[in-house]
Amino acid sequence: FLWGASTSAYQVEGASLEDGKGPSCQDVKVVPEGTSDLKVCADQYHRYKEDIALMAEMGFKTYRFSISWSRIIPEGTGAINPKGIEYYNNVIDECLKYGIEPLVTMFHFDMPAALDERGSWGNRDSIDWFLNFAKVMFENFGDRVKYWLTINEQMVISQMPNFQGIYINDKHEEKKVGWQSYHHMCIAHALVIKEYRKLHLNGFIGPVISYPTYYPASVKPEDVLTAKQVEDLKVFCLTDVHFYGKHPDYLIHYLEKHDLMFKMEEHDEELLKNAQPDFI
């Protein structure tokens, strides 16, 4: 049983463009008036030793943190930033020094801005982008990190495309892009799990889901059914594809009925298979 703290890179690190880091979608977004930007945050980039020492003092046994994609690969693809690798190596080693298990989230709402400009998760190439990023992480940190999380709260990204830097005025078209992104993330998640197992690394890997519970407005059958359908579309369609390796029929029927069905390529069903996670 692991008891500890959880953060995401863009919420705590600061140093948003220091030491070779490229901008993420979080760095270029318009911040509401009166809201702090992300240049400093909790300044964990410079104060991680103090932060981890405080976690140890509080008795934490794990620290879940995310790795900023654009700190590792500033343009999202291509050249690797050695300063970014060095920083996360230091964080991991500092955790282990105190007996704190590092629990790494691979993607937590911070697509590199350069990839946002290319369509983010709505672009099918995002599958390869993410797989390449995962390989870099496994190669550099897989010897010490035993617990990996692939994509944080995929349904949030799918149903709020502005989270991934996609802004569309047409609400129906926005939903279509969201579900297309959902499909690409499902494949990316599956391929990353397969890659992890191919490397025979000694650890565990799984998704992060957001799990709201929906209660019917009354005991009327139509209300009970509606609550179940909403829960299926917000939660269970994702856990089903992760565990069974295929999109459930109820999701396909819903998307086709509402003209929201994502495009699938011929081999997509095969890509989704045989990638059951170790945990959620």
mmCIF file of C-alpha atoms in Angstrom:
data_model
loop_
_atom_site.group_PDB
_atom_site.id
_atom_site.type_symbol
_atom_site.label_atom_id
_atom_site.label_comp_id
_atom_site.label_asym_id
_atom_site.label_seq_id
_atom_site.Cartn_x
_atom_site.Cartn_y
_atom_site.Cartn_z
ATOM 1 C CA PHE A 1 0.000 0.000 0.000
ATOM 2 C CA LEU A 2 1.487 3.304 -1.115
ATOM 3 C CA TRP A 3 0.491 6.515 0.633
ATOM 4 C CA GLY A 4 1.813 9.847 -0.562
ATOM 5 C CA ALA A 5 1.412 12.967 -2.643
ATOM 6 C CA SER A 6 0.457 13.661 -6.255
ATOM 7 C CA THR A 7 1.278 16.562 -8.581
ATOM 8 C CA SER A 8 1.559 17.331 -12.272
ATOM 9 C CA ALA A 9 4.588 19.015 -13.808
ATOM 10 C CA TYR A 10 2.914 22.170 -15.081
ATOM 11 C CA GLN A 11 1.173 22.791 -11.744
ATOM 12 C CA VAL A 12 4.294 22.738 -9.563
ATOM 13 C CA GLU A 13 7.590 22.896 -11.435
ATOM 14 C CA GLY A 14 7.696 26.464 -12.706
ATOM 15 C CA ALA A 15 10.869 27.156 -14.732
ATOM 16 C CA SER A 16 8.520 27.017 -17.697
ATOM 17 C CA LEU A 17 11.171 27.844 -20.301
ATOM 18 C CA GLU A 18 14.418 27.246 -18.377
ATOM 19 C CA ASP A 19 17.299 24.947 -19.267
ATOM 20 C CA GLY A 20 16.121 24.159 -22.767
ATOM 21 C CA LYS A 21 12.487 23.358 -21.968
ATOM 22 C CA GLY A 22 10.063 24.039 -24.797
ATOM 23 C CA PRO A 23 6.630 25.571 -24.192
ATOM 24 C CA SER A 24 3.676 23.286 -23.543
ATOM 25 C CA CYS A 25 0.031 24.062 -24.231
ATOM 26 C CA GLN A 26 -0.175 25.197 -20.603
ATOM 27 C CA ASP A 27 2.570 27.785 -21.140
ATOM 28 C CA VAL A 28 0.995 29.427 -24.183
ATOM 29 C CA LYS A 29 -2.651 29.445 -23.102
ATOM 30 C CA VAL A 30 -4.407 32.692 -22.192
ATOM 31 C CA VAL A 31 -4.517 32.912 -18.401
ATOM 32 C CA PRO A 32 -7.700 34.485 -16.951
ATOM 33 C CA GLU A 33 -7.211 37.928 -15.452
ATOM 34 C CA GLY A 34 -6.219 37.724 -11.793
ATOM 35 C CA THR A 35 -4.848 34.193 -12.184
ATOM 36 C CA SER A 36 -1.172 33.351 -11.792
ATOM 37 C CA ASP A 37 0.698 32.086 -14.823
ATOM 38 C CA LEU A 38 2.928 28.990 -14.751
ATOM 39 C CA LYS A 39 6.367 30.593 -14.788
ATOM 40 C CA VAL A 40 7.045 29.955 -11.084
ATOM 41 C CA CYS A 41 4.215 27.850 -9.564
ATOM 42 C CA ALA A 42 5.620 26.094 -6.462
ATOM 43 C CA ASP A 43 9.121 26.404 -7.964
ATOM 44 C CA GLN A 44 9.688 22.675 -7.599
ATOM 45 C CA TYR A 45 12.212 22.718 -10.426
ATOM 46 C CA HIS A 46 14.591 24.557 -8.102
ATOM 47 C CA ARG A 47 13.277 23.319 -4.740
ATOM 48 C CA TYR A 48 12.595 19.615 -5.328
ATOM 49 C CA LYS A 49 15.089 18.599 -2.629
ATOM 50 C CA GLU A 50 13.227 20.619 0.000
ATOM 51 C CA ASP A 51 9.873 19.320 -1.232
ATOM 52 C CA ILE A 52 10.903 15.677 -1.135
ATOM 53 C CA ALA A 53 12.515 16.109 2.284
ATOM 54 C CA LEU A 54 9.190 17.469 3.541
ATOM 55 C CA MET A 55 7.374 14.465 2.057
ATOM 56 C CA ALA A 56 9.751 12.160 3.919
ATOM 57 C CA GLU A 57 9.192 14.109 7.132
ATOM 58 C CA MET A 58 5.445 13.566 6.717
ATOM 59 C CA GLY A 59 5.946 9.839 6.251
ATOM 60 C CA PHE A 60 4.963 9.632 2.589
ATOM 61 C CA LYS A 61 5.795 6.340 0.888
ATOM 62 C CA THR A 62 5.238 7.451 -2.701
ATOM 63 C CA TYR A 63 5.363 10.581 -4.839
ATOM 64 C CA ARG A 64 3.289 10.616 -8.001
ATOM 65 C CA PHE A 65 4.588 13.284 -10.398
ATOM 66 C CA SER A 66 4.353 13.802 -14.136
ATOM 67 C CA ILE A 67 7.195 14.252 -16.585
ATOM 68 C CA SER A 68 6.865 17.332 -18.755
ATOM 69 C CA TRP A 69 7.014 16.179 -22.364
ATOM 70 C CA SER A 70 8.419 19.500 -23.592
ATOM 71 C CA ARG A 71 11.100 19.540 -20.878
ATOM 72 C CA ILE A 72 12.376 16.219 -22.227
ATOM 73 C CA ILE A 73 11.716 16.804 -25.959
ATOM 74 C CA PRO A 74 11.243 20.580 -26.446
ATOM 75 C CA GLU A 75 9.527 20.292 -29.856
ATOM 76 C CA GLY A 76 7.613 17.152 -28.882
ATOM 77 C CA THR A 77 9.588 15.120 -31.422
ATOM 78 C CA GLY A 78 13.241 15.204 -32.376
ATOM 79 C CA ALA A 79 16.098 16.403 -30.178
ATOM 80 C CA ILE A 80 16.203 15.390 -26.507
ATOM 81 C CA ASN A 81 17.031 17.997 -23.866
ATOM 82 C CA PRO A 82 19.795 16.597 -21.593
ATOM 83 C CA LYS A 83 18.959 19.109 -18.849
ATOM 84 C CA GLY A 84 15.430 17.723 -18.726
ATOM 85 C CA ILE A 85 16.726 14.158 -18.376
ATOM 86 C CA GLU A 86 19.090 15.331 -15.641
ATOM 87 C CA TYR A 87 16.298 17.036 -13.697
ATOM 88 C CA TYR A 88 14.032 13.980 -13.593
ATOM 89 C CA ASN A 89 16.949 11.692 -12.796
ATOM 90 C CA ASN A 90 17.646 13.948 -9.809
ATOM 91 C CA VAL A 91 14.004 13.891 -8.679
ATOM 92 C CA ILE A 92 13.830 10.100 -8.941
ATOM 93 C CA ASP A 93 17.109 9.607 -7.092
ATOM 94 C CA GLU A 94 16.073 12.049 -4.376
ATOM 95 C CA CYS A 95 12.844 10.134 -3.823
ATOM 96 C CA LEU A 96 14.681 6.820 -3.585
ATOM 97 C CA LYS A 97 17.173 8.305 -1.135
ATOM 98 C CA TYR A 98 14.291 8.755 1.321
ATOM 99 C CA GLY A 99 12.618 5.437 0.512
ATOM 100 C CA ILE A 100 9.852 7.178 -1.435
ATOM 101 C CA GLU A 101 8.575 5.205 -4.445
ATOM 102 C CA PRO A 102 8.465 7.374 -7.601
ATOM 103 C CA LEU A 103 5.147 6.938 -9.435
ATOM 104 C CA VAL A 104 5.462 8.574 -12.846
ATOM 105 C CA THR A 105 2.601 9.962 -14.954
ATOM 106 C CA MET A 106 3.681 10.105 -18.574
ATOM 107 C CA PHE A 107 1.112 12.619 -19.834
ATOM 108 C CA HIS A 108 -0.797 15.045 -17.646
ATOM 109 C CA PHE A 109 -2.542 17.765 -19.680
ATOM 110 C CA ASP A 110 0.642 19.328 -21.101
ATOM 111 C CA MET A 111 1.047 18.569 -24.800
ATOM 112 C CA PRO A 112 4.094 20.370 -26.248
ATOM 113 C CA ALA A 113 2.913 23.558 -27.936
ATOM 114 C CA ALA A 114 4.703 22.543 -31.145
ATOM 115 C CA LEU A 115 2.515 19.407 -31.313
ATOM 116 C CA ASP A 116 -0.636 21.337 -30.442
ATOM 117 C CA GLU A 117 -0.008 23.318 -33.602
ATOM 118 C CA ARG A 118 -0.019 20.005 -35.491
ATOM 119 C CA GLY A 119 -3.406 18.956 -34.116
ATOM 120 C CA SER A 120 -2.491 17.460 -30.739
ATOM 121 C CA TRP A 121 -4.270 14.153 -29.966
ATOM 122 C CA GLY A 122 -6.666 14.856 -32.832
ATOM 123 C CA ASN A 123 -3.818 14.078 -35.250
ATOM 124 C CA ARG A 124 -3.255 10.334 -35.732
ATOM 125 C CA ASP A 125 0.497 10.989 -35.672
ATOM 126 C CA SER A 126 0.066 11.656 -31.939
ATOM 127 C CA ILE A 127 0.167 7.874 -31.419
ATOM 128 C CA ASP A 128 3.750 7.748 -32.707
ATOM 129 C CA TRP A 129 4.699 10.965 -30.922
ATOM 130 C CA PHE A 130 3.637 9.566 -27.575
ATOM 131 C CA LEU A 131 5.192 6.143 -28.161
ATOM 132 C CA ASN A 132 8.522 7.797 -28.969
ATOM 133 C CA PHE A 133 8.299 9.933 -25.809
ATOM 134 C CA ALA A 134 7.520 6.809 -23.767
ATOM 135 C CA LYS A 135 10.570 5.012 -25.153
ATOM 136 C CA VAL A 136 12.781 7.920 -24.071
ATOM 137 C CA MET A 137 11.318 7.753 -20.551
ATOM 138 C CA PHE A 138 11.672 3.976 -20.270
ATOM 139 C CA GLU A 139 15.261 4.145 -21.523
ATOM 140 C CA ASN A 140 16.319 6.857 -19.089
ATOM 141 C CA PHE A 141 14.223 6.129 -15.989
ATOM 142 C CA GLY A 142 12.951 2.559 -16.324
ATOM 143 C CA ASP A 143 15.753 1.089 -14.234
ATOM 144 C CA ARG A 144 14.495 2.908 -11.117
ATOM 145 C CA VAL A 145 10.826 3.751 -11.724
ATOM 146 C CA LYS A 146 8.654 0.707 -10.963
ATOM 147 C CA TYR A 147 5.211 2.298 -11.324
ATOM 148 C CA TRP A 148 4.074 4.043 -14.500
ATOM 149 C CA LEU A 149 0.839 5.816 -15.426
ATOM 150 C CA THR A 150 0.177 6.448 -19.112
ATOM 151 C CA ILE A 151 -2.401 9.204 -19.744
ATOM 152 C CA ASN A 152 -4.018 11.191 -16.954
ATOM 153 C CA GLU A 153 -7.830 11.375 -17.087
ATOM 154 C CA GLN A 154 -8.269 10.676 -20.776
ATOM 155 C CA MET A 155 -12.016 11.334 -20.676
ATOM 156 C CA VAL A 156 -11.406 14.909 -19.474
ATOM 157 C CA ILE A 157 -9.190 15.558 -22.488
ATOM 158 C CA SER A 158 -11.615 13.811 -24.858
ATOM 159 C CA GLN A 159 -14.677 15.711 -23.691
ATOM 160 C CA MET A 160 -12.967 19.066 -23.205
ATOM 161 C CA PRO A 161 -10.729 19.404 -26.300
ATOM 162 C CA ASN A 162 -9.585 22.862 -25.183
ATOM 163 C CA PHE A 163 -7.546 20.968 -22.563
ATOM 164 C CA GLN A 164 -5.370 19.808 -25.448
ATOM 165 C CA GLY A 165 -5.162 23.143 -27.221
ATOM 166 C CA ILE A 166 -8.003 22.493 -29.686
ATOM 167 C CA TYR A 167 -10.453 25.384 -29.903
ATOM 168 C CA ILE A 168 -13.449 24.907 -32.209
ATOM 169 C CA ASN A 169 -16.485 27.178 -32.292
ATOM 170 C CA ASP A 170 -18.774 24.472 -33.733
ATOM 171 C CA LYS A 171 -19.789 22.387 -30.700
ATOM 172 C CA HIS A 172 -20.662 19.295 -32.717
ATOM 173 C CA GLU A 173 -17.359 19.390 -34.562
ATOM 174 C CA GLU A 174 -15.579 19.909 -31.238
ATOM 175 C CA LYS A 175 -17.206 16.721 -29.908
ATOM 176 C CA LYS A 176 -16.153 14.803 -33.026
ATOM 177 C CA VAL A 177 -12.542 15.889 -32.623
ATOM 178 C CA GLY A 178 -12.756 14.969 -28.943
ATOM 179 C CA TRP A 179 -13.877 11.411 -29.711
ATOM 180 C CA GLN A 180 -11.261 11.085 -32.458
ATOM 181 C CA SER A 181 -8.658 12.125 -29.903
ATOM 182 C CA TYR A 182 -10.100 9.534 -27.517
ATOM 183 C CA HIS A 183 -9.502 6.787 -30.081
ATOM 184 C CA HIS A 184 -5.920 7.904 -30.720
ATOM 185 C CA MET A 185 -5.203 8.011 -26.975
ATOM 186 C CA CYS A 186 -6.600 4.495 -26.544
ATOM 187 C CA ILE A 187 -4.207 3.172 -29.181
ATOM 188 C CA ALA A 188 -1.290 5.197 -27.818
ATOM 189 C CA HIS A 189 -1.938 3.838 -24.323
ATOM 190 C CA ALA A 190 -2.101 0.251 -25.612
ATOM 191 C CA LEU A 191 1.110 0.534 -27.632
ATOM 192 C CA VAL A 192 3.002 2.070 -24.717
ATOM 193 C CA ILE A 193 1.960 -0.822 -22.465
ATOM 194 C CA LYS A 194 3.092 -3.316 -25.116
ATOM 195 C CA GLU A 195 6.410 -1.476 -25.467
ATOM 196 C CA TYR A 196 6.950 -1.531 -21.705
ATOM 197 C CA ARG A 197 6.416 -5.279 -21.590
ATOM 198 C CA LYS A 198 8.646 -5.820 -24.605
ATOM 199 C CA LEU A 199 11.509 -4.206 -22.679
ATOM 200 C CA HIS A 200 11.013 -6.626 -19.736
ATOM 201 C CA LEU A 201 11.313 -3.828 -17.212
ATOM 202 C CA ASN A 202 10.605 -4.821 -13.634
ATOM 203 C CA GLY A 203 7.506 -2.807 -12.827
ATOM 204 C CA PHE A 204 3.831 -2.072 -13.352
ATOM 205 C CA ILE A 205 1.941 0.161 -15.775
ATOM 206 C CA GLY A 206 -1.645 1.350 -16.107
ATOM 207 C CA PRO A 207 -3.983 4.265 -16.906
ATOM 208 C CA VAL A 208 -5.350 7.092 -14.778
ATOM 209 C CA ILE A 209 -9.114 7.386 -15.109
ATOM 210 C CA SER A 210 -11.431 10.045 -13.711
ATOM 211 C CA TYR A 211 -14.356 8.253 -12.114
ATOM 212 C CA PRO A 212 -17.392 10.387 -11.269
ATOM 213 C CA THR A 213 -20.454 8.490 -10.077
ATOM 214 C CA TYR A 214 -23.835 9.453 -11.563
ATOM 215 C CA TYR A 215 -27.059 9.107 -9.614
ATOM 216 C CA PRO A 216 -30.488 8.968 -11.277
ATOM 217 C CA ALA A 217 -32.728 11.973 -10.683
ATOM 218 C CA SER A 218 -35.505 9.625 -9.524
ATOM 219 C CA VAL A 219 -36.420 5.929 -9.397
ATOM 220 C CA LYS A 220 -38.178 6.184 -12.763
ATOM 221 C CA PRO A 221 -36.737 3.626 -15.221
ATOM 222 C CA GLU A 222 -35.883 6.302 -17.777
ATOM 223 C CA ASP A 223 -33.848 8.234 -15.161
ATOM 224 C CA VAL A 224 -32.040 5.105 -14.004
ATOM 225 C CA LEU A 225 -31.223 4.202 -17.611
ATOM 226 C CA THR A 226 -30.001 7.736 -18.362
ATOM 227 C CA ALA A 227 -27.650 7.694 -15.362
ATOM 228 C CA LYS A 228 -26.259 4.336 -16.507
ATOM 229 C CA GLN A 229 -25.735 5.590 -20.070
ATOM 230 C CA VAL A 230 -23.928 8.705 -18.859
ATOM 231 C CA GLU A 231 -21.651 6.606 -16.640
ATOM 232 C CA ASP A 232 -20.923 4.304 -19.584
ATOM 233 C CA LEU A 233 -19.857 7.266 -21.741
ATOM 234 C CA LYS A 234 -17.873 9.002 -18.984
ATOM 235 C CA VAL A 235 -16.167 6.008 -17.342
ATOM 236 C CA PHE A 236 -16.815 2.470 -18.487
ATOM 237 C CA CYS A 237 -16.165 2.867 -22.219
ATOM 238 C CA LEU A 238 -12.568 3.643 -21.266
ATOM 239 C CA THR A 239 -12.075 0.870 -18.714
ATOM 240 C CA ASP A 240 -13.721 -1.562 -21.148
ATOM 241 C CA VAL A 241 -11.345 -0.780 -24.013
ATOM 242 C CA HIS A 242 -8.328 -0.907 -21.691
ATOM 243 C CA PHE A 243 -9.232 -4.325 -20.318
ATOM 244 C CA TYR A 244 -11.000 -6.031 -23.223
ATOM 245 C CA GLY A 245 -8.900 -4.557 -26.027
ATOM 246 C CA LYS A 246 -11.845 -3.298 -28.093
ATOM 247 C CA HIS A 247 -14.286 -0.427 -28.104
ATOM 248 C CA PRO A 248 -17.573 -1.595 -26.530
ATOM 249 C CA ASP A 249 -20.617 -1.908 -28.774
ATOM 250 C CA TYR A 250 -22.652 0.535 -26.677
ATOM 251 C CA LEU A 251 -20.085 3.268 -27.392
ATOM 252 C CA ILE A 252 -19.998 2.569 -31.133
ATOM 253 C CA HIS A 253 -23.837 2.576 -31.317
ATOM 254 C CA TYR A 254 -24.032 5.881 -29.422
ATOM 255 C CA LEU A 255 -21.394 7.618 -31.550
ATOM 256 C CA GLU A 256 -22.917 6.401 -34.823
ATOM 257 C CA LYS A 257 -26.403 7.483 -33.747
ATOM 258 C CA HIS A 258 -25.165 11.010 -32.959
ATOM 259 C CA ASP A 259 -22.804 11.393 -35.949
ATOM 260 C CA LEU A 260 -19.749 11.405 -33.675
ATOM 261 C CA MET A 261 -18.059 8.182 -34.746
ATOM 262 C CA PHE A 262 -14.279 8.391 -34.977
ATOM 263 C CA LYS A 263 -12.303 7.170 -37.985
ATOM 264 C CA MET A 264 -10.683 3.765 -37.558
ATOM 265 C CA GLU A 265 -8.010 2.270 -39.752
ATOM 266 C CA GLU A 266 -8.029 -1.353 -40.787
ATOM 267 C CA HIS A 267 -5.461 -2.534 -38.241
ATOM 268 C CA ASP A 268 -6.683 -0.474 -35.273
ATOM 269 C CA GLU A 269 -8.530 -3.356 -33.633
ATOM 270 C CA GLU A 270 -5.307 -5.362 -33.608
ATOM 271 C CA LEU A 271 -3.382 -2.438 -32.083
ATOM 272 C CA LEU A 272 -5.818 -2.264 -29.162
ATOM 273 C CA LYS A 273 -5.562 -5.959 -28.301
ATOM 274 C CA ASN A 274 -3.356 -7.630 -25.680
ATOM 275 C CA ALA A 275 -2.541 -4.516 -23.658
ATOM 276 C CA GLN A 276 -4.346 -5.166 -20.395
ATOM 277 C CA PRO A 277 -2.963 -2.843 -17.707
ATOM 278 C CA ASP A 278 -1.501 -4.027 -14.418
ATOM 279 C CA PHE A 279 -3.669 -1.618 -12.419
ATOM 280 C CA ILE A 280 -5.856 1.484 -12.615
#
